[in-house]
Coordinates of C-alpha atoms in Angstrom, one line a residue:
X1 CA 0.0 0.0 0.0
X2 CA 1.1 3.3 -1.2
X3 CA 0.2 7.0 -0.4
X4 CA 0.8 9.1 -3.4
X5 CA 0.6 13.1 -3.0
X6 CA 0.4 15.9 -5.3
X7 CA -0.6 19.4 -6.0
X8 CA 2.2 21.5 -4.3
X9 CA 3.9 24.3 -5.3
X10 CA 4.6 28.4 -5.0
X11 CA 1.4 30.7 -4.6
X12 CA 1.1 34.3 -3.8
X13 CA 0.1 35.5 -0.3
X14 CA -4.5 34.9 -0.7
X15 CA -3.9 32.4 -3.6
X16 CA -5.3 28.9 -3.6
X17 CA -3.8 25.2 -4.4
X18 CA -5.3 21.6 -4.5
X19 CA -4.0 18.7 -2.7
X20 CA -4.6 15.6 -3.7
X21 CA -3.8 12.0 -1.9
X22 CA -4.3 9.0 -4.1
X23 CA -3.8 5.5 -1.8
X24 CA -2.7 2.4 -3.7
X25 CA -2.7 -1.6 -3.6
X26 CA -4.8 -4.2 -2.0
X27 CA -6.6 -2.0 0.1
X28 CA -9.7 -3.4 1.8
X29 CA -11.1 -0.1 3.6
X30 CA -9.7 3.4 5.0
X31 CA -10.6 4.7 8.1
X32 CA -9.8 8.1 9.0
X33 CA -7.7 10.6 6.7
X34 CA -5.9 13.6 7.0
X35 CA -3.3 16.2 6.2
X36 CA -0.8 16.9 8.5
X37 CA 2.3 19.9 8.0
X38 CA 5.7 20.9 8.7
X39 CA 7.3 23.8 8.5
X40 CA 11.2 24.1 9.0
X41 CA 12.3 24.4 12.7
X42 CA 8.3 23.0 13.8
X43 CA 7.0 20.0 14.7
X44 CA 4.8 18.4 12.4
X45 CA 1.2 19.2 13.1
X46 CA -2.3 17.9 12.1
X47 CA -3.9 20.8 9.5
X48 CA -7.6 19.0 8.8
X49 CA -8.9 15.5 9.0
X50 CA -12.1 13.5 8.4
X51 CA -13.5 10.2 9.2
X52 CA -15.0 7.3 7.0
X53 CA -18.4 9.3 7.9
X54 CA -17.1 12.5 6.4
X55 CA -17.0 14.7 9.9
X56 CA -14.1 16.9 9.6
X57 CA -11.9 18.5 12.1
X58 CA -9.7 21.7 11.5
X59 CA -6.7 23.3 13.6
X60 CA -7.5 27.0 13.7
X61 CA -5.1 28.6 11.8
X62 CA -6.8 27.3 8.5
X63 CA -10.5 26.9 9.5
X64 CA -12.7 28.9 7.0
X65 CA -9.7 28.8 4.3
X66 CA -8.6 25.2 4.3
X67 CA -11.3 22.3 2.9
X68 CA -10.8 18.6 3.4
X69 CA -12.9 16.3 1.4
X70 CA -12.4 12.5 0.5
X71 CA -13.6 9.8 -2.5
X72 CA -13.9 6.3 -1.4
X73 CA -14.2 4.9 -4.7
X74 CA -11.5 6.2 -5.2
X75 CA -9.3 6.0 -2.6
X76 CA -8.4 10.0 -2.4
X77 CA -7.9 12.4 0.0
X78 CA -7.6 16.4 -0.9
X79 CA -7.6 19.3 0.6
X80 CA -8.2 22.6 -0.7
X81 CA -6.4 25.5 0.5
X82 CA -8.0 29.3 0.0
X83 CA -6.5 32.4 1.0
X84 CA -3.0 30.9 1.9
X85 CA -1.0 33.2 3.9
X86 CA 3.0 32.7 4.5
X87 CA 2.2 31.1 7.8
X88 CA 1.1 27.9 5.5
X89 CA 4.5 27.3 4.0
X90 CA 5.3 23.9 4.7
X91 CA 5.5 20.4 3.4
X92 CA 2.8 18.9 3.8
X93 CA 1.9 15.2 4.3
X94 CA -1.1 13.0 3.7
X95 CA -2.3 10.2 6.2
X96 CA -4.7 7.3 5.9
X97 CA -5.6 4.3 8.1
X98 CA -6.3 1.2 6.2
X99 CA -6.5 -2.2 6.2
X100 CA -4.9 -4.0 3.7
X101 CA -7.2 -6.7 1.8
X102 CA -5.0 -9.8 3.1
X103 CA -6.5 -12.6 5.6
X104 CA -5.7 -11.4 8.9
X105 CA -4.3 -8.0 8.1
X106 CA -4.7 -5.1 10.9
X107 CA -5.5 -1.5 10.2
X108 CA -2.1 0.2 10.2
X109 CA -1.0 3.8 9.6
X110 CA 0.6 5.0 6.6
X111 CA 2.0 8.8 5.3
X112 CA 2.6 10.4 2.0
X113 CA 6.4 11.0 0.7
X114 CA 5.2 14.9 1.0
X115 CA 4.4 17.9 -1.3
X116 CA 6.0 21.5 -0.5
X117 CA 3.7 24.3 -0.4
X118 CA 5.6 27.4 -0.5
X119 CA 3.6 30.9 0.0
X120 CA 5.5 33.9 -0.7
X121 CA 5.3 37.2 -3.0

């Protein structure tokens, strides 16, 4: 199983970008999602999530700006990011619980190779 992320990249202070998180391989269900970020010299930090029900959950530096949304058919995660300020550079990684589709397999934890974001004028 494979997290695959895309969509980063250098945006003017109040642009937007698209995220997007594609999971691969024998994959029998995802739980929960997410995005988490980094910025250099921070710790890594959740930005949004959202369930296999669809309830989402923000940190408050990007609530109102920041969307997370998810396609089970497809496997995808994305997150669309409004009004990005310079506060949101970071790399930023994708998350998924899932269960592989092998007898036996647990749900286990796996994270995207990351995307940089870069916000600047």
């Amino acid at each position: 199983v494979q997290l695959q992320a895309s969509g980063g990249g250098l945006v003017q202070p109040g642009g937007s970008l698209k995220l997007s998180c594609a999971a691969s391989g024998p994959i029998a269900s995802i739980n929960g999602m997410a995005w988490h970020r980094q910025a250099p010299g921070r710790v890594r930090e959740m930005v949004a999530d959202i369930t296999r029900l669809g309830s989402t959950n923000y940190t408050p530096a990007v609530k109102g700006r920041f969307t997370i949304s998810r396609d089970d058919a497809k496997n995808t995660v994305t997150l669309q990011m409004n009004d990005l300020k310079p506060d949101d550079t970071a790399v930023y990684y994708c998350y998924a619980q899932i269960k592989q589709r092998t007898p036996g397999a647990r749900t286990t934890n796996y994270w995207g190779q990351g995307t940089q974001v870069t916000v600047s004028s």
